[in-house]
PDB file of C-alpha atoms (C1' of nucleotides) in Angstrom:
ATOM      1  CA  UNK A 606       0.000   0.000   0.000  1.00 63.00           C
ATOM      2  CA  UNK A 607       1.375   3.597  -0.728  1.00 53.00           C
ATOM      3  CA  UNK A 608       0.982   5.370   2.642  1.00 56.00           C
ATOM      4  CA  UNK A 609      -0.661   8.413   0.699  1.00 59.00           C
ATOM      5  CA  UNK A 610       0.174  11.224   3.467  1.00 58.00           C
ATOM      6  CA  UNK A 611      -2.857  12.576   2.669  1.00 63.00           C
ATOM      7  CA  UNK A 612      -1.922  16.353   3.402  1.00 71.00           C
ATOM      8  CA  UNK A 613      -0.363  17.281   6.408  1.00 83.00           C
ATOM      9  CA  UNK A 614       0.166  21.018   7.476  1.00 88.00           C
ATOM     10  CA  UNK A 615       3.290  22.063   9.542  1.00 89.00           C
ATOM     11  CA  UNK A 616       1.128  23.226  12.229  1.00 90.00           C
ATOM     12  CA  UNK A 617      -0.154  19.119  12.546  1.00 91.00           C
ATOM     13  CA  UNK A 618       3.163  17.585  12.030  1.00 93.00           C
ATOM     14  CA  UNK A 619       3.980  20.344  15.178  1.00 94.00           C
ATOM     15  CA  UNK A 620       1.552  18.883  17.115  1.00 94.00           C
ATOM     16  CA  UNK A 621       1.995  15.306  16.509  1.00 94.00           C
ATOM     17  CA  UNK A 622       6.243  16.136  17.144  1.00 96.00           C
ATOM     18  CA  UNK A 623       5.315  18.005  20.487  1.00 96.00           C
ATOM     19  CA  UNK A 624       2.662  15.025  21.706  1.00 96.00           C
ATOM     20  CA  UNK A 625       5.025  12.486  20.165  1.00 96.00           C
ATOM     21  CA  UNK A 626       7.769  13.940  22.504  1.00 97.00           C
ATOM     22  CA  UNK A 627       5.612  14.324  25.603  1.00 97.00           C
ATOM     23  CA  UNK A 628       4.802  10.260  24.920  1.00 97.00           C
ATOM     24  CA  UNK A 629       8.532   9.702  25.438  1.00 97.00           C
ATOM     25  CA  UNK A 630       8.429  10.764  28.983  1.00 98.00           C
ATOM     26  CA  UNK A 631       9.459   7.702  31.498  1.00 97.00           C
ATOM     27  CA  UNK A 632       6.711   6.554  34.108  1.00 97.00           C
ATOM     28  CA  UNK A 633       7.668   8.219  37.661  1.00 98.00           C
ATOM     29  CA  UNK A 634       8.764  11.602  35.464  1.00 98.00           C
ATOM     30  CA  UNK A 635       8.188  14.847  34.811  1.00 98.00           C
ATOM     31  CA  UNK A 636       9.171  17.475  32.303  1.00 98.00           C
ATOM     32  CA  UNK A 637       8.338  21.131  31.520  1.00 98.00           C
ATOM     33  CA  UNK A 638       6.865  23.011  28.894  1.00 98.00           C
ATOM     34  CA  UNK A 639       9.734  24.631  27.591  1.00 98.00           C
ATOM     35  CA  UNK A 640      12.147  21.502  27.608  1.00 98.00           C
ATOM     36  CA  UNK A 641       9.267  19.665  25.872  1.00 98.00           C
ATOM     37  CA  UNK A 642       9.507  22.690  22.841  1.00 98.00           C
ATOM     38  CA  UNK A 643      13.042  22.411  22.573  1.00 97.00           C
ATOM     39  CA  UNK A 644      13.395  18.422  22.668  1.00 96.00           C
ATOM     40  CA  UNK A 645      10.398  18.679  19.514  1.00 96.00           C
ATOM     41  CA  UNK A 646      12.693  21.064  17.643  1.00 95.00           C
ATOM     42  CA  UNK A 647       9.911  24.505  18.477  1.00 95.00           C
ATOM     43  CA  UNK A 648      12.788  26.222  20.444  1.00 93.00           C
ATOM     44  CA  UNK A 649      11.128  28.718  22.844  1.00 96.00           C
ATOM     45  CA  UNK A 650       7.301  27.516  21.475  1.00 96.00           C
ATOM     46  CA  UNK A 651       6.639  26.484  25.219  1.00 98.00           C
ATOM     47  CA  UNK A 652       3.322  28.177  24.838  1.00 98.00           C
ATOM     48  CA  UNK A 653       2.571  26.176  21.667  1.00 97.00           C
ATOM     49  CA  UNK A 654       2.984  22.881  23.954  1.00 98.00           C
ATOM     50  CA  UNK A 655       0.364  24.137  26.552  1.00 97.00           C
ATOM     51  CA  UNK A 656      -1.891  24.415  23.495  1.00 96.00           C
ATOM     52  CA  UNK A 657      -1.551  21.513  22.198  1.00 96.00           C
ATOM     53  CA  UNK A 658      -2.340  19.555  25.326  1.00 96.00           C
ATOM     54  CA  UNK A 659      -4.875  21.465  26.130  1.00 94.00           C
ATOM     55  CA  UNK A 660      -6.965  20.112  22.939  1.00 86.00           C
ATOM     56  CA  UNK A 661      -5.958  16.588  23.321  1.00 86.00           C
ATOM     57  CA  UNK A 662      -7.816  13.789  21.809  1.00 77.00           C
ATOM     58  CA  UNK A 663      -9.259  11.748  24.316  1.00 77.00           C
ATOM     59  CA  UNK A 664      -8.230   8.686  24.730  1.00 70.00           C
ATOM     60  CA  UNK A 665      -4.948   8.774  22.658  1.00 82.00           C
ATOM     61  CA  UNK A 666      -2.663   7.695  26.449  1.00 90.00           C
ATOM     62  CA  UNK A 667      -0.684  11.192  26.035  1.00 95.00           C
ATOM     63  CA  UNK A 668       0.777  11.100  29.412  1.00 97.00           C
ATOM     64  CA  UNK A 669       0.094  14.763  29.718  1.00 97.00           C
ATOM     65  CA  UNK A 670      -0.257  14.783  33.387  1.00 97.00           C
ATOM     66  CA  UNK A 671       3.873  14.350  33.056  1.00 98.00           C
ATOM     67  CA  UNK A 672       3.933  17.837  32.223  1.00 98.00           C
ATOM     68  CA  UNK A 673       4.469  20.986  34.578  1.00 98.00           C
ATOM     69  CA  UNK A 674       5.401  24.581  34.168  1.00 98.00           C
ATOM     70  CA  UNK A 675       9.390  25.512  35.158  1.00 98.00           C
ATOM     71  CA  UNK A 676       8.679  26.294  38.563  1.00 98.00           C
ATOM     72  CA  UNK A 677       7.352  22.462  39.014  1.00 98.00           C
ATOM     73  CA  UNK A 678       3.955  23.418  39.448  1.00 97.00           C
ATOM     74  CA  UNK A 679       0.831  22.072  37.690  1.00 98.00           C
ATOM     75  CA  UNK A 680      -0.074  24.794  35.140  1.00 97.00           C
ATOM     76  CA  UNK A 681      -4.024  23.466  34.439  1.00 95.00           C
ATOM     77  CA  UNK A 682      -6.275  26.163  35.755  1.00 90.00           C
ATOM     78  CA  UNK A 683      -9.367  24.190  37.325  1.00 89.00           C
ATOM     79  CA  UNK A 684      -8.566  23.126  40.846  1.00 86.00           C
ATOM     80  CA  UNK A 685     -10.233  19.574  39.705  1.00 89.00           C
ATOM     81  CA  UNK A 686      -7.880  19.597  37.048  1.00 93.00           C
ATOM     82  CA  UNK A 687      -4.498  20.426  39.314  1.00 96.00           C
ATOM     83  CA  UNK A 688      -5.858  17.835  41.584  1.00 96.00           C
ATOM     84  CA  UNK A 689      -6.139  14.968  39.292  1.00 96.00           C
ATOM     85  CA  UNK A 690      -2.871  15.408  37.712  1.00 97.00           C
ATOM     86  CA  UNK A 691      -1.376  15.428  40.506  1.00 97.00           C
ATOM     87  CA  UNK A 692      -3.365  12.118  41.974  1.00 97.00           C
ATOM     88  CA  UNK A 693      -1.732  10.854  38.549  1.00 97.00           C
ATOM     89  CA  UNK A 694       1.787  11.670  39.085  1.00 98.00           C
ATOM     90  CA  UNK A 695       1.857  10.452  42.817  1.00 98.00           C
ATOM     91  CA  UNK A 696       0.232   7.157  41.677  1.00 98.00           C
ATOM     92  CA  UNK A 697       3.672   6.653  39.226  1.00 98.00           C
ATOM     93  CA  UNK A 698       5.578   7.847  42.685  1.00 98.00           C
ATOM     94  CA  UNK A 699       6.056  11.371  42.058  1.00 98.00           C
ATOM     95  CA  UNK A 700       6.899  13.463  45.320  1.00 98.00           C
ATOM     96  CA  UNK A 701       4.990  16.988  45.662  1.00 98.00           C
ATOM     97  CA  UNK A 702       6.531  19.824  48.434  1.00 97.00           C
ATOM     98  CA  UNK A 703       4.288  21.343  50.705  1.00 95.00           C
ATOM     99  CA  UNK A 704       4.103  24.694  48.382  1.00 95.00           C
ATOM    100  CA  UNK A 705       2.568  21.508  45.597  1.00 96.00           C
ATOM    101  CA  UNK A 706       5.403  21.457  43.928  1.00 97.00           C
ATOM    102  CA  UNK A 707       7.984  18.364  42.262  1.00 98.00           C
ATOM    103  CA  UNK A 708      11.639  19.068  42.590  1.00 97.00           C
ATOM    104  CA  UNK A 709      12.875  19.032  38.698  1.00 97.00           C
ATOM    105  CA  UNK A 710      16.389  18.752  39.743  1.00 96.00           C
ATOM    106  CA  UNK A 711      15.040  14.856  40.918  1.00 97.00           C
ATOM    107  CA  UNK A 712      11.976  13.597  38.655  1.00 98.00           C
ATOM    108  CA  UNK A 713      12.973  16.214  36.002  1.00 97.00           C
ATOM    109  CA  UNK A 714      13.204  14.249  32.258  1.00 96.00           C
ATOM    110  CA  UNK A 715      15.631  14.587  30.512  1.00 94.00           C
ATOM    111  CA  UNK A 716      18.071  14.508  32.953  1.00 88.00           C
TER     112      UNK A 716
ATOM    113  C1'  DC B 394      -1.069  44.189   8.922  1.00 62.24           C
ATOM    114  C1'  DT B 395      -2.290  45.006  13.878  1.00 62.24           C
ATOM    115  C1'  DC B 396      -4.288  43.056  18.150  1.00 62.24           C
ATOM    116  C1'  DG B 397      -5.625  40.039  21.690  1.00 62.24           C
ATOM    117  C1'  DT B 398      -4.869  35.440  23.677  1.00 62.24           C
ATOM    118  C1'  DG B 399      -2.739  31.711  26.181  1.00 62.24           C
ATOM    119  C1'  DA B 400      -1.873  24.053  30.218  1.00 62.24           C
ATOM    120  C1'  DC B 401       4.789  29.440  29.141  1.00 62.24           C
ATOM    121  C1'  DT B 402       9.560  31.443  30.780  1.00 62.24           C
ATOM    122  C1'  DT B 403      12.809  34.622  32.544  1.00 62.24           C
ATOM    123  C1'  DT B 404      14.059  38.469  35.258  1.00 62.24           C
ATOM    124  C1'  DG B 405      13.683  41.805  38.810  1.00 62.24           C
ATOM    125  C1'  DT B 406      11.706  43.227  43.197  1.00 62.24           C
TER     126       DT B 406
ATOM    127  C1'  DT C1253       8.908  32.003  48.057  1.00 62.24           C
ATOM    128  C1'  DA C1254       5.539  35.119  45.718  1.00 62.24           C
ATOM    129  C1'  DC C1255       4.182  38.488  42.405  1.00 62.24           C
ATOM    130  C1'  DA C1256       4.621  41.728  38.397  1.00 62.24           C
ATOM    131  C1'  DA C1257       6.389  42.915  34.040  1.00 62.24           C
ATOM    132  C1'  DA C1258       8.326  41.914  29.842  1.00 62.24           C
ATOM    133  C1'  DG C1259       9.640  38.556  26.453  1.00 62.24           C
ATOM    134  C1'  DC C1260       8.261  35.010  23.319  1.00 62.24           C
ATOM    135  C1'  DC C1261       5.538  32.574  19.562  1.00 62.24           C
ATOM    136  C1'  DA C1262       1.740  30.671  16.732  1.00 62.24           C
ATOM    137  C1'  DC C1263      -3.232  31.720  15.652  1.00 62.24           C
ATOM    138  C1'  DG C1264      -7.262  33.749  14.431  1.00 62.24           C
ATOM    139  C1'  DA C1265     -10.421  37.913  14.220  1.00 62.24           C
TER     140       DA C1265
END
DNA sequence: CTCGTGACTTTGT
DNA sequence: TACAAAGCCACGA
């Protein structure tokens, strides 16, 4: 069969780079924003990342709940939201501070 | 082409 | 540690 790439704008071959990237993340890790951008080739698109999580396709097992802002914090807006990622990440072992916060410098990815 | 927006980041108090 | 301001970047009105 002749895998036809049917048409595939940058802006899709972005987003499948960035969620591709954010799949790569080990179990028990984290990683931020901005190192997600750089690892998918965007540079400083951090912003670009956030937006393409935030329309995920549900049910696609993006570990997206692997993902926090560079101060370590959980960067989803509903309280509900913060609260399940974070019941997510502590399920895989993850460690949050008092101040709800994961120490990069120990479950950061990549190293 | 200019403007507003946003699961961001860096810098300066 | 917390907050504000400015920087940054793709998108769409």
């Amino acid at each position: 069969m002749r895998t036809v790439e049917p048409f595939t704008s940058h802006a899709e071959l972005r987003r499948e780079r960035i969620l591709a990237t954010v799949d790569s993340i080990p179990r028990g890790r984290v990683s931020t924003y901005g190192r997600i951008a750089a690892e998918a080739g965007l540079g400083r698109g951090a912003r670009q990342v956030g937006a393409a999580l935030r329309n995920l396709p549900s049910g696609r097992g993006v570990p997206w709940h692997r993902v926090l802002n560079a101060t370590g914090k959980s960067s989803v807006d509903a309280a509900a939201g913060v609260a399940r990622q974070r019941a997510l990440l502590e399920a895989e072992g993850v460690v949050f501070s008092a101040s709800g916060r994961v120490d990069l410098k120990r479950f950061g990815w990549p190293d």
